[in-house]
Amino acid sequence: MEALAVLKIECASELEEALTYYLQESYALAGLESRRRSDFEIASQRHDSTFVDLTKIENLPEDLELTAYLPVDVDQAQVCAQLQAKIRELAGYGLATGKVRVYFEAQALTNWETTWQENYPVINFSRHLAFVPVWQTYQPAYPDQAVIKLNSGLGFGTGEHLTTQLALLAMERYLTRPVKLADVGTGSGILAIAAAKMGQTDILATDISSQAIESARENATLNQLTTIRFQQGNLLEGVSEKFDLICANILAEILQEFSENLASYLTENGVAILSGIETRAYPALDEKLQKLGFKVKLHLNEERWHCLVVGR
Amino acid sequence: MEALAVLKIECASELEEALTYYLQESYALAGLESRRRSDFEIASQRHDSTFVDLTKIENLPEDLELTAYLPVDVDQAQVCAQLQAKIRELAGYGLATGKVRVYFEAQALTNWETTWQENYPVINFSRHLAFVPVWQTYQPAYPDQAVIKLNSGLGFGTGEHLTTQLALLAMERYLTRPVKLADVGTGSGILAIAAAKMGQTDILATDISSQAIESARENATLNQLTTIRFQQGNLLEGVSEKFDLICANILAEILQEFSENLASYLTENGVAILSGIETRAYPALDEKLQKLGFKVKLHLNEERWHCLVVGR
């Protein structure tokens, strides 16, 4: 396997969503990790019995630290300049940038397979579903738990994993019968693949990124699923079908845009599962959905992430 | 089958939880239904395309209407007097009572089997679980959906059903491996039975009411489940075990009381699923749980009902 260049970005956590999106869209990421000081602080409060001394955690980020893994031959100076420009642009939108550092580590990562294996453990997140990296062996506690195999290089951080899990919980609530289903911003294809594993046969999955579509197709093949229709495109633009269930696990800012046309893609009793909403972004989206005539049917919240099921 | 006396209580919806509890504890209820004006109003807003004219709904309650089904030979005058006294007591606690009417319908219900069948349809509420009244035939859309058979006379209203469903969604998230599990206030046994259906083998289910324990045992037998330990008692009083997962789908007021000793019944990483929390009762319980050192790990909200998964 080839080596990977390791890019570090330190800045205010307000930039996390925008930078995550920018990195995923702009570069051929092999992976992305996010560490936030607040997560460690929450963890330290959570375990009263095992007091965590924050001053003793190795490389505790000042606020947010993103680590992106890029092809080793990437033009490092250009990437750093582009990111600095992007951060200045975000500051222009009124976002706090904090103390900004953008740099590549001097040493490329050569043992990245091991690193992935540490960063992407089995995610045994629900009685009936688990995600298992393809290199892992996993014995479910129950024979009827569906195991979804995933390849590495998902480009997902821990936070995004949680939004995926909430979206899947909501799907379990709503997929009690076969429906016409769309997965918008499918990324590595997780939601579409899980839906197919749960017996859905009419699935359209879209993503603006051709790399994502390619990765999603690979993951579908890995799970012996051949019926999902993967299609490159922005949200559901140009799609003339209507859906009983639309899942969109994407940035809240994009959900804001998507919600404007959402009704036109839903069947009369159709519902949409909207995930990837950070606490900070939730009130504005909730207000917008209400103005558009949507009712929140189910609201899931875990840590700083929210998932809404909305219908009319 | 015998006939049933039909008791109607009209009052302010603030009394719903307290009266529901009082009725279930005090009388040999064959069943209980709850209708609230606000539910119809929400429904009328929800379906823009099929505008619901509230003035045309038959017997639209002014605020809350409870219908309780009692043995036909009950002392009707005594029941009415007891309920009027209970409502005066609740007014003394500062609860709004609204315009109160308590009366029995002149005609006893003789076709109650049909009525039950209308009021207790199949509840196909999750991809992997459905509740099916024992007299219904039900063909799941997917062969791996677990079907839980239930006998009539559950003494549950529609609202309580929703709290049960939220608790079950939370259970699906947390029951990824065998655990020591307690179901506190098991009622008809639904949560304990669902847990057993999902493969749990170490389950203690308690209820203060011996009628509930009897009904729960019958439902377990109906589902060929023999390992659940049913035990009459108040919450977990007198139980010396500790549990990895405690489910309590009971009134928020009782959850307040229960939360005080909750920690002593949980293993170190144990969590509790607390359901049955109305929006009005949520802030006080949330505050109390925080004061007791609990963290909310997952928060589910549907209509006016909340379910919290808490741990330390």
Coordinates of C-alpha atoms in Angstrom, one line a residue:
Chain A
M1 CA 0.0 0.0 0.0
E2 CA 1.1 3.5 -0.7
A3 CA 2.0 6.1 2.0
L4 CA -0.3 9.0 2.9
A5 CA 0.5 12.7 3.6
V6 CA -0.9 13.8 7.0
L7 CA -2.5 17.2 7.0
K8 CA -3.4 18.9 10.3
I9 CA -5.7 21.8 10.7
E10 CA -6.1 23.5 14.1
C11 CA -8.8 26.1 14.5
A12 CA -12.1 27.0 16.2
S13 CA -14.6 24.2 16.3
E14 CA -17.2 26.5 14.5
L15 CA -15.3 25.7 11.3
E16 CA -15.6 21.9 11.6
E17 CA -18.6 21.3 9.3
A18 CA -17.6 23.8 6.6
L19 CA -14.0 22.5 6.5
T20 CA -15.0 18.9 6.6
Y21 CA -17.2 19.5 3.6
Y22 CA -14.5 21.5 1.8
L23 CA -11.9 18.8 2.4
Q24 CA -14.2 16.0 1.2
E25 CA -15.2 17.9 -1.9
S26 CA -11.7 19.3 -2.8
Y27 CA -9.2 16.5 -2.3
A28 CA -8.9 12.7 -2.8
L29 CA -9.1 12.1 1.0
A30 CA -8.2 8.7 2.2
G31 CA -9.7 9.6 5.5
L32 CA -10.5 12.4 8.0
E33 CA -10.5 12.5 11.7
S34 CA -11.8 15.1 14.0
R35 CA -10.8 15.8 17.6
R36 CA -12.4 18.5 19.7
R37 CA -11.4 19.7 23.1
S38 CA -15.0 19.8 24.2
D39 CA -15.4 16.0 23.5
F40 CA -12.6 15.3 25.9
E41 CA -14.1 17.7 28.4
I42 CA -17.5 16.0 28.2
A43 CA -15.7 12.6 28.5
S44 CA -13.9 13.8 31.6
Q45 CA -17.1 14.9 33.2
R46 CA -18.9 11.7 32.3
H47 CA -16.7 9.4 34.2
D48 CA -16.7 10.8 37.7
S49 CA -15.1 7.7 39.0
T50 CA -12.2 7.8 36.7
F51 CA -11.3 11.5 36.8
V52 CA -9.6 12.6 33.5
D53 CA -6.9 15.2 34.0
L54 CA -7.2 17.2 30.8
T55 CA -3.6 18.5 31.2
K56 CA -2.3 15.0 30.8
I57 CA -4.0 14.0 27.5
E58 CA -1.4 13.8 24.7
N59 CA -1.9 16.5 22.1
L60 CA -5.2 17.8 23.6
P61 CA -6.4 20.1 20.9
E62 CA -6.8 23.8 21.9
D63 CA -10.3 23.7 20.3
L64 CA -10.6 21.7 17.1
E65 CA -8.0 19.5 15.4
L66 CA -8.8 17.9 12.0
T67 CA -6.4 15.3 10.6
A68 CA -6.8 14.6 6.9
Y69 CA -5.0 11.8 5.0
L70 CA -4.1 12.7 1.4
P71 CA -2.2 11.0 -1.4
V72 CA 1.5 11.3 -0.6
D73 CA 2.2 13.2 -3.9
V74 CA -0.2 16.0 -3.2
D75 CA 1.1 19.6 -3.6
Q76 CA 1.4 20.4 0.1
A77 CA 2.1 24.2 -0.3
Q78 CA -0.9 24.5 -2.6
V79 CA -3.2 22.7 -0.2
C80 CA -2.1 24.8 2.7
A81 CA -2.6 28.0 0.7
Q82 CA -6.1 26.9 -0.4
L83 CA -7.1 26.0 3.1
Q84 CA -5.9 29.3 4.5
A85 CA -7.9 31.1 1.8
K86 CA -11.0 29.0 2.6
I87 CA -10.7 29.8 6.3
R88 CA -10.4 33.6 5.5
E89 CA -13.5 33.2 3.4
L90 CA -15.4 31.6 6.3
A91 CA -14.2 34.4 8.6
G92 CA -15.8 36.7 6.1
Y93 CA -19.1 34.9 6.7
G94 CA -18.8 35.8 10.4
L95 CA -17.5 32.4 11.6
A96 CA -14.9 32.5 14.4
T97 CA -11.7 31.0 13.2
G98 CA -9.8 30.8 16.5
K99 CA -6.0 30.4 16.4
V100 CA -5.4 28.8 13.0
R101 CA -2.6 26.4 12.1
V102 CA -2.5 24.5 8.8
Y103 CA 0.5 22.2 8.2
F104 CA 1.6 18.8 6.9
E105 CA 3.4 16.5 9.2
A106 CA 7.0 16.1 8.2
Q107 CA 6.7 12.3 8.0
A108 CA 4.3 10.6 5.6
L109 CA 2.2 7.8 7.2
T110 CA 3.4 4.5 6.0
N111 CA 1.6 2.2 8.5
W112 CA -1.8 3.6 7.6
E113 CA -3.5 0.2 7.5
T114 CA -2.9 -0.2 11.2
T115 CA -4.0 3.4 11.8
W116 CA -7.3 2.8 10.0
Q117 CA -7.8 -0.4 11.9
E118 CA -7.5 1.6 15.2
N119 CA -9.7 4.4 14.0
Y120 CA -12.5 2.3 12.4
P121 CA -13.5 -0.3 14.9
V122 CA -16.6 -2.5 14.6
I123 CA -19.7 -0.3 15.2
N124 CA -22.1 -2.5 16.9
F125 CA -24.7 0.2 17.3
S126 CA -28.1 -1.4 17.2
R127 CA -29.6 -4.8 18.0
H128 CA -30.2 -5.5 14.3
L129 CA -27.4 -3.7 12.5
A130 CA -23.6 -3.4 12.8
F131 CA -21.0 -1.8 10.6
V132 CA -17.8 -3.9 10.3
P133 CA -14.6 -2.8 8.5
V134 CA -13.8 -5.3 5.8
W135 CA -10.5 -6.3 7.4
Q136 CA -12.1 -7.2 10.8
T137 CA -13.6 -10.5 11.8
Y138 CA -16.8 -10.0 13.8
Q139 CA -19.1 -12.5 15.4
P140 CA -22.5 -10.8 16.2
A141 CA -24.0 -11.7 19.6
Y142 CA -27.2 -12.5 17.7
P143 CA -27.4 -14.5 14.4
D144 CA -30.1 -12.1 13.1
Q145 CA -28.0 -9.0 13.4
A146 CA -27.3 -7.7 9.8
V147 CA -23.6 -7.0 9.3
I148 CA -22.7 -4.3 6.9
K149 CA -19.2 -4.5 5.6
L150 CA -17.4 -1.3 4.8
N151 CA -14.1 -0.6 3.1
S152 CA -11.6 1.9 4.6
G153 CA -11.2 5.4 3.4
L154 CA -14.7 6.5 4.4
G155 CA -13.7 10.1 5.0
F156 CA -16.0 10.1 8.1
G157 CA -15.1 11.4 11.5
T158 CA -16.6 10.2 14.7
G159 CA -19.3 12.8 14.8
E160 CA -20.6 11.9 11.4
H161 CA -20.7 8.3 12.5
L162 CA -23.1 9.3 15.2
T163 CA -25.4 11.1 12.7
T164 CA -25.4 8.0 10.6
Q165 CA -26.4 5.9 13.6
L166 CA -29.3 8.2 14.4
A167 CA -30.4 8.2 10.8
L168 CA -30.4 4.4 10.9
L169 CA -32.4 4.2 14.1
A170 CA -35.0 6.5 12.4
M171 CA -34.9 4.2 9.3
E172 CA -35.6 1.2 11.5
R173 CA -38.7 3.0 12.8
Y174 CA -40.0 3.9 9.3
L175 CA -38.9 1.0 7.1
T176 CA -41.7 -1.4 8.2
R177 CA -42.8 -2.0 4.6
P178 CA -41.2 -1.7 1.1
V179 CA -41.1 1.9 0.0
K180 CA -39.5 4.1 -2.7
L181 CA -36.4 5.4 -1.0
A182 CA -33.8 8.0 -1.8
D183 CA -30.5 8.5 0.0
V184 CA -29.3 12.0 -0.6
G185 CA -25.6 12.7 -0.1
T186 CA -24.9 9.0 0.3
G187 CA -21.1 9.3 0.8
S188 CA -19.8 5.9 1.4
G189 CA -23.3 4.5 0.7
I190 CA -24.0 3.4 4.3
L191 CA -27.7 4.4 4.6
A192 CA -28.6 3.0 1.1
I193 CA -26.7 -0.2 1.9
A194 CA -28.4 -0.6 5.3
A195 CA -31.8 0.0 3.7
A196 CA -31.1 -2.7 1.2
K197 CA -30.0 -5.0 4.0
M198 CA -33.3 -4.3 5.7
G199 CA -35.1 -5.5 2.6
Q200 CA -35.7 -2.4 0.6
T201 CA -35.5 -2.9 -3.2
D202 CA -36.2 0.5 -4.7
I203 CA -33.3 2.7 -3.7
L204 CA -31.8 5.7 -5.4
A205 CA -28.6 7.1 -3.8
T206 CA -27.0 10.3 -5.0
D207 CA -23.9 12.3 -4.2
I208 CA -22.3 15.4 -5.7
S209 CA -18.9 13.7 -5.5
S210 CA -18.0 11.1 -8.1
Q211 CA -15.5 9.7 -5.7
A212 CA -18.2 9.1 -3.2
I213 CA -20.4 7.4 -5.8
E214 CA -17.4 5.2 -6.7
S215 CA -16.8 4.3 -3.0
A216 CA -20.5 3.7 -2.4
R217 CA -20.7 1.3 -5.4
E218 CA -17.6 -0.6 -4.0
N219 CA -19.2 -0.9 -0.6
A220 CA -22.5 -2.1 -2.2
T221 CA -20.6 -4.8 -4.1
L222 CA -18.8 -5.7 -0.9
N223 CA -22.2 -6.5 0.5
Q224 CA -23.4 -8.4 -2.5
L225 CA -26.0 -5.7 -3.2
T226 CA -26.8 -5.1 -6.9
T227 CA -30.1 -3.2 -7.0
I228 CA -29.2 0.2 -5.5
R229 CA -29.2 2.9 -8.2
F230 CA -26.2 5.2 -7.6
Q231 CA -26.2 8.5 -9.4
Q232 CA -23.9 11.4 -9.3
G233 CA -25.6 14.7 -8.9
N234 CA -26.4 17.6 -6.5
L235 CA -29.1 16.5 -4.0
L236 CA -32.1 15.4 -6.1
E237 CA -31.7 17.9 -8.9
G238 CA -33.0 16.5 -12.2
V239 CA -34.7 13.6 -10.5
S240 CA -38.4 13.4 -11.5
E241 CA -39.4 10.6 -9.2
K242 CA -41.2 11.0 -5.8
F243 CA -40.2 9.1 -2.7
D244 CA -41.9 7.7 0.3
L245 CA -38.8 8.1 2.4
I246 CA -35.9 10.4 1.7
C247 CA -32.8 10.1 3.9
A248 CA -30.3 13.0 3.9
N249 CA -27.4 12.7 6.3
I250 CA -25.6 15.9 5.2
L251 CA -24.5 19.3 6.6
A252 CA -27.3 21.4 8.2
E253 CA -26.5 24.2 5.8
I254 CA -27.2 22.0 2.9
L255 CA -30.3 20.6 4.5
Q256 CA -31.5 24.2 4.7
E257 CA -31.2 24.5 0.9
F258 CA -32.5 21.0 0.3
S259 CA -35.6 21.6 2.5
E260 CA -36.9 24.2 0.1
N261 CA -37.6 21.7 -2.6
L262 CA -38.1 18.7 -0.4
A263 CA -41.9 18.6 -0.6
S264 CA -41.8 18.3 -4.4
Y265 CA -39.8 15.0 -4.0
L266 CA -42.1 13.4 -1.4
T267 CA -45.2 11.3 -2.0
E268 CA -48.3 12.5 -0.2
N269 CA -47.5 10.7 3.0
G270 CA -43.8 10.7 2.4
V271 CA -41.4 11.5 5.2
A272 CA -37.8 12.7 5.3
I273 CA -35.0 11.7 7.7
L274 CA -32.7 14.6 8.1
S275 CA -29.5 13.9 10.0
G276 CA -26.2 15.6 10.5
I277 CA -27.7 18.6 12.4
E278 CA -25.4 20.0 15.1
T279 CA -27.1 21.6 18.1
R280 CA -25.9 25.0 17.0
A281 CA -27.6 24.6 13.5
Y282 CA -30.8 23.0 14.8
P283 CA -33.0 26.0 15.7
A284 CA -32.6 27.7 12.3
L285 CA -33.4 24.5 10.4
D286 CA -36.3 23.6 12.7
E287 CA -37.8 27.1 12.1
K288 CA -37.3 26.8 8.4
L289 CA -38.9 23.4 8.2
Q290 CA -41.9 24.7 10.2
K291 CA -42.3 27.7 7.8
L292 CA -42.3 25.3 4.9
G293 CA -45.2 23.4 6.5
F294 CA -43.3 20.4 7.8
K295 CA -44.1 18.7 11.1
V296 CA -41.4 17.0 13.1
K297 CA -42.7 13.5 13.6
L298 CA -39.6 12.1 15.5
H299 CA -36.6 13.9 17.0
L300 CA -33.5 12.0 18.0
N301 CA -30.6 13.7 19.9
E302 CA -27.3 12.2 20.9
E303 CA -24.4 14.3 22.1
R304 CA -24.3 17.4 19.9
W305 CA -26.1 15.7 17.0
H306 CA -29.8 15.8 16.0
C307 CA -31.8 13.8 13.5
L308 CA -35.3 14.9 12.5
V309 CA -38.0 12.9 10.8
V310 CA -40.4 15.3 9.1
G311 CA -43.6 15.0 7.1
R312 CA -46.5 17.1 6.1
Chain B
M1 CA -68.0 -12.6 27.0
E2 CA -69.4 -10.3 29.7
A3 CA -70.6 -6.8 29.1
L4 CA -68.6 -3.8 30.3
A5 CA -69.6 -0.6 32.0
V6 CA -68.4 2.5 30.1
L7 CA -67.1 5.4 32.2
K8 CA -66.5 8.8 30.7
I9 CA -64.4 11.5 32.3
E10 CA -64.2 15.0 30.7
C11 CA -61.8 17.5 32.2
A12 CA -58.6 19.5 31.5
S13 CA -55.8 17.5 29.9
E14 CA -53.5 18.4 32.7
L15 CA -55.2 15.6 34.7
E16 CA -54.6 12.9 32.1
E17 CA -51.5 11.3 33.7
A18 CA -52.7 11.4 37.3
L19 CA -56.2 10.1 36.4
T20 CA -54.8 7.4 34.1
Y21 CA -52.7 6.2 37.0
Y22 CA -55.5 6.4 39.5
L23 CA -57.9 4.5 37.3
Q24 CA -55.4 1.7 36.6
E25 CA -54.5 1.3 40.2
S26 CA -58.0 1.6 41.6
Y27 CA -60.3 -0.4 39.3
A28 CA -60.2 -3.7 37.5
L29 CA -60.0 -1.9 34.1
A30 CA -60.7 -3.9 31.0
G31 CA -59.3 -1.0 29.0
L32 CA -58.8 2.8 28.8
E33 CA -58.9 5.2 26.0
S34 CA -57.8 8.8 25.8
R35 CA -58.9 11.4 23.4
R36 CA -57.6 15.0 23.5
R37 CA -58.8 17.9 21.5
S38 CA -55.2 18.9 20.8
D39 CA -54.5 15.6 19.1
F40 CA -57.3 16.3 16.6
E41 CA -56.0 19.8 16.2
I42 CA -52.5 18.5 15.4
A43 CA -54.0 16.0 13.0
S44 CA -56.0 18.7 11.3
Q45 CA -52.8 20.8 10.8
R46 CA -50.8 17.8 9.7
H47 CA -52.8 16.9 6.6
D48 CA -52.9 20.1 4.7
S49 CA -54.3 18.3 1.7
T50 CA -57.3 16.9 3.5
F51 CA -58.4 19.7 5.7
V52 CA -60.1 18.5 8.8
D53 CA -63.0 20.7 9.9
L54 CA -62.9 20.3 13.7
T55 CA -66.6 21.3 14.1
K56 CA -67.5 18.2 12.1
I57 CA -65.7 15.6 14.2
E58 CA -68.2 13.5 16.2
N59 CA -68.0 14.1 19.9
L60 CA -64.8 16.2 19.7
P61 CA -63.7 16.6 23.3
E62 CA -63.6 20.1 24.8
D63 CA -60.2 19.3 26.1
L64 CA -59.6 15.7 27.4
E65 CA -62.0 12.7 27.3
L66 CA -61.0 9.5 29.1
T67 CA -63.1 6.4 28.5
A68 CA -62.6 3.6 30.9
Y69 CA -64.1 0.1 30.6
L70 CA -65.1 -1.5 33.9
P71 CA -66.8 -4.7 35.0
V72 CA -70.5 -4.3 34.4
D73 CA -71.4 -4.9 38.0
V74 CA -69.2 -2.0 39.4
D75 CA -70.9 0.4 41.9
Q76 CA -71.2 3.3 39.5
A77 CA -72.3 5.9 42.0
Q78 CA -69.3 5.0 44.2
V79 CA -66.8 5.2 41.3
C80 CA -68.1 8.6 40.3
A81 CA -67.9 9.9 43.8
Q82 CA -64.3 8.6 44.2
L83 CA -63.3 10.2 41.0
Q84 CA -64.8 13.5 41.8
A85 CA -63.0 13.4 45.1
K86 CA -59.7 12.5 43.3
I87 CA -60.2 15.4 40.9
R88 CA -60.8 17.8 43.9
E89 CA -57.6 16.5 45.4
L90 CA -55.6 17.1 42.2
A91 CA -57.1 20.7 42.1
G92 CA -55.6 21.1 45.6
Y93 CA -52.2 20.3 44.1
G94 CA -52.6 23.3 41.8
L95 CA -53.6 21.3 38.7
A96 CA -56.2 22.9 36.4
T97 CA -59.3 20.7 36.3
G98 CA -61.3 22.4 33.5
K99 CA -65.0 21.7 33.1
V100 CA -65.4 18.3 34.8
R101 CA -67.9 15.7 33.9
V102 CA -67.8 12.2 35.3
Y103 CA -70.6 9.7 34.3
F104 CA -71.3 6.2 33.1
E105 CA -73.0 5.7 29.8
A106 CA -76.6 4.5 30.1
Q107 CA -75.9 1.4 28.0
A108 CA -73.3 -1.1 28.9
L109 CA -71.0 -2.2 26.1
T110 CA -71.9 -5.7 24.9
N111 CA -70.0 -5.8 21.6
W112 CA -66.7 -5.1 23.3
E113 CA -64.7 -7.6 21.4
T114 CA -65.4 -5.7 18.2
T115 CA -64.6 -2.4 20.0
W116 CA -61.2 -3.8 21.2
Q117 CA -60.4 -5.0 17.7
E118 CA -61.0 -1.5 16.4
N119 CA -59.0 0.2 19.2
Y120 CA -56.1 -2.2 19.2
P121 CA -54.9 -2.6 15.7
V122 CA -51.6 -4.2 14.7
I123 CA -48.8 -1.9 15.7
N124 CA -46.2 -2.3 13.0
F125 CA -43.9 0.3 14.5
S126 CA -40.4 -0.8 13.7
R127 CA -38.6 -2.8 11.0
H128 CA -37.8 -5.6 13.5
L129 CA -40.7 -5.5 15.9
A130 CA -44.5 -5.5 15.7
F131 CA -47.3 -5.9 18.3
V132 CA -50.2 -7.9 17.2
P133 CA -53.4 -8.5 19.2
V134 CA -53.9 -12.2 19.6
W135 CA -57.2 -12.2 17.6
Q136 CA -55.6 -10.6 14.5
T137 CA -53.8 -12.4 11.7
Y138 CA -50.8 -10.5 10.6
Q139 CA -48.3 -11.2 7.8
P140 CA -45.1 -9.2 8.4
A141 CA -43.6 -7.6 5.3
Y142 CA -40.3 -9.1 6.3
P143 CA -39.8 -12.7 7.6
D144 CA -37.3 -11.5 10.3
Q145 CA -39.7 -9.0 11.9
A146 CA -40.4 -10.3 15.5
V147 CA -44.1 -10.4 16.2
I148 CA -45.2 -10.0 19.8
K149 CA -48.6 -11.3 20.5
L150 CA -50.7 -9.4 23.1
N151 CA -54.0 -10.2 24.7
S152 CA -56.7 -7.5 25.0
G153 CA -57.4 -5.5 28.1
L154 CA -54.0 -3.9 28.2
G155 CA -55.3 -0.8 30.0
F156 CA -53.2 1.3 27.6
G157 CA -54.2 4.4 25.8
T158 CA -52.8 5.6 22.6
G159 CA -50.3 8.0 24.3
E160 CA -48.8 5.2 26.3
H161 CA -48.4 3.1 23.2
L162 CA -46.2 5.8 21.8
T163 CA -44.0 5.9 24.9
T164 CA -43.7 2.1 24.7
Q165 CA -42.6 2.4 21.1
L166 CA -39.9 5.1 21.9
A167 CA -38.7 2.9 24.8
L168 CA -38.4 0.0 22.3
L169 CA -36.5 2.1 19.8
A170 CA -34.0 2.9 22.6
M171 CA -33.8 -0.7 23.5
E172 CA -32.9 -1.6 20.0
R173 CA -30.0 0.9 20.2
Y174 CA -28.7 -0.6 23.5
L175 CA -29.5 -4.3 23.4
T176 CA -26.5 -5.3 21.1
R177 CA -25.3 -7.9 23.6
P178 CA -26.8 -10.0 26.4
V179 CA -27.2 -7.9 29.6
K180 CA -28.9 -8.0 33.0
L181 CA -32.1 -6.2 32.4
A182 CA -35.0 -4.9 34.5
D183 CA -38.4 -3.7 33.3
V184 CA -39.8 -1.5 36.0
G185 CA -43.6 -1.0 35.9
T186 CA -43.9 -3.6 33.3
G187 CA -47.7 -3.3 32.9
S188 CA -48.8 -5.8 30.3
G189 CA -45.2 -6.9 30.0
I190 CA -44.5 -5.5 26.6
L191 CA -40.9 -4.2 27.1
A192 CA -39.8 -7.4 29.0
I193 CA -41.4 -9.6 26.3
A194 CA -39.8 -7.5 23.5
A195 CA -36.4 -7.8 25.2
A196 CA -36.8 -11.6 25.4
K197 CA -37.8 -11.7 21.8
M198 CA -34.6 -9.8 21.0
G199 CA -32.6 -12.5 22.7
Q200 CA -32.2 -11.3 26.3
T201 CA -32.3 -14.1 28.8
D202 CA -31.8 -12.3 32.2
I203 CA -34.9 -10.2 32.7
L204 CA -36.6 -9.1 35.9
A205 CA -40.0 -7.4 35.4
T206 CA -41.8 -5.7 38.3
D207 CA -45.1 -3.9 38.7
I208 CA -46.9 -2.6 41.8
S209 CA -50.2 -4.1 40.5
S210 CA -50.8 -7.8 40.9
Q211 CA -53.3 -7.6 38.0
A212 CA -50.5 -6.2 35.8
I213 CA -48.2 -9.0 36.8
E214 CA -50.9 -11.5 36.0
S215 CA -51.5 -10.0 32.6
A216 CA -47.8 -9.7 31.9
R217 CA -47.4 -13.4 32.7
E218 CA -50.2 -14.3 30.4
N219 CA -48.7 -12.3 27.6
A220 CA -45.3 -13.9 28.1
T221 CA -46.9 -17.4 27.9
L222 CA -48.7 -16.3 24.8
N223 CA -45.3 -15.6 23.3
Q224 CA -43.8 -18.9 24.5
L225 CA -41.4 -17.1 26.8
T226 CA -40.7 -18.8 30.1
T227 CA -37.5 -17.2 31.4
I228 CA -38.7 -13.7 32.4
R229 CA -38.9 -13.3 36.2
F230 CA -42.1 -11.4 37.0
Q231 CA -42.3 -10.0 40.5
Q232 CA -44.9 -7.8 42.2
G233 CA -43.5 -4.8 44.0
N234 CA -43.0 -1.0 44.0
L235 CA -40.3 -0.1 41.4
L236 CA -37.2 -2.1 42.5
E237 CA -37.8 -1.9 46.2
G238 CA -36.2 -4.9 47.9
V239 CA -34.3 -6.0 44.8
S240 CA -30.6 -6.4 45.6
E241 CA -29.4 -7.1 42.1
K242 CA -27.7 -4.5 39.8
F243 CA -28.6 -4.1 36.2
D244 CA -26.9 -3.2 33.0
L245 CA -30.1 -1.8 31.5
I246 CA -33.2 -0.6 33.4
C247 CA -36.3 0.2 31.4
A248 CA -39.0 2.2 33.1
N249 CA -42.0 3.3 31.0
I250 CA -44.0 4.9 33.8
L251 CA -45.4 8.3 34.8
A252 CA -42.9 11.1 34.9
E253 CA -43.9 11.8 38.6
I254 CA -42.9 8.2 39.5
L255 CA -39.7 8.5 37.4
Q256 CA -38.8 11.5 39.6
E257 CA -39.1 9.3 42.7
F258 CA -37.4 6.3 41.0
S259 CA -34.4 8.4 39.8
E260 CA -33.3 9.1 43.4
N261 CA -32.3 5.5 43.9
L262 CA -31.6 4.6 40.3
A263 CA -27.9 4.8 40.6
S264 CA -27.9 2.1 43.3
Y265 CA -29.5 -0.4 40.9
L266 CA -27.2 0.2 37.9
T267 CA -23.9 -1.5 37.2
E268 CA -20.9 0.8 36.6
N269 CA -21.6 1.4 32.9
G270 CA -25.3 0.7 33.2
V271 CA -27.9 2.8 31.6
A272 CA -31.6 3.5 32.1
I273 CA -34.3 4.0 29.5
L274 CA -36.9 6.3 31.0
S275 CA -40.1 6.7 29.0
G276 CA -43.6 8.0 29.6
I277 CA -42.4 11.6 30.0
E278 CA -44.8 14.3 28.7
T279 CA -43.4 17.5 27.3
R280 CA -44.8 19.4 30.4
A281 CA -43.0 17.0 32.8
Y282 CA -39.8 16.8 30.9
P283 CA -37.8 19.9 32.2
A284 CA -38.2 19.1 35.9
L285 CA -37.2 15.4 35.4
D286 CA -34.2 16.5 33.2
E287 CA -33.1 18.9 35.8
K288 CA -33.4 16.3 38.6
L289 CA -31.5 13.7 36.6
Q290 CA -28.7 16.2 36.0
K291 CA -28.5 17.1 39.7
L292 CA -28.2 13.4 40.4
G293 CA -25.2 13.2 38.2
F294 CA -26.8 11.5 35.2
K295 CA -26.0 12.4 31.6
V296 CA -28.6 12.1 28.9
K297 CA -27.1 9.7 26.3
L298 CA -30.0 9.6 23.9
H299 CA -33.2 11.7 23.7
L300 CA -36.2 10.6 21.7
N301 CA -39.2 12.8 21.2
E302 CA -42.4 12.0 19.3
E303 CA -45.6 14.1 19.6
R304 CA -45.8 15.1 23.2
W305 CA -43.8 12.2 24.5
H306 CA -40.1 12.0 25.5
C307 CA -37.9 9.0 26.2
L308 CA -34.4 9.5 27.8
V309 CA -31.5 7.1 28.0
V310 CA -29.4 8.1 30.9
G311 CA -26.1 6.9 32.3
R312 CA -23.3 8.2 34.5

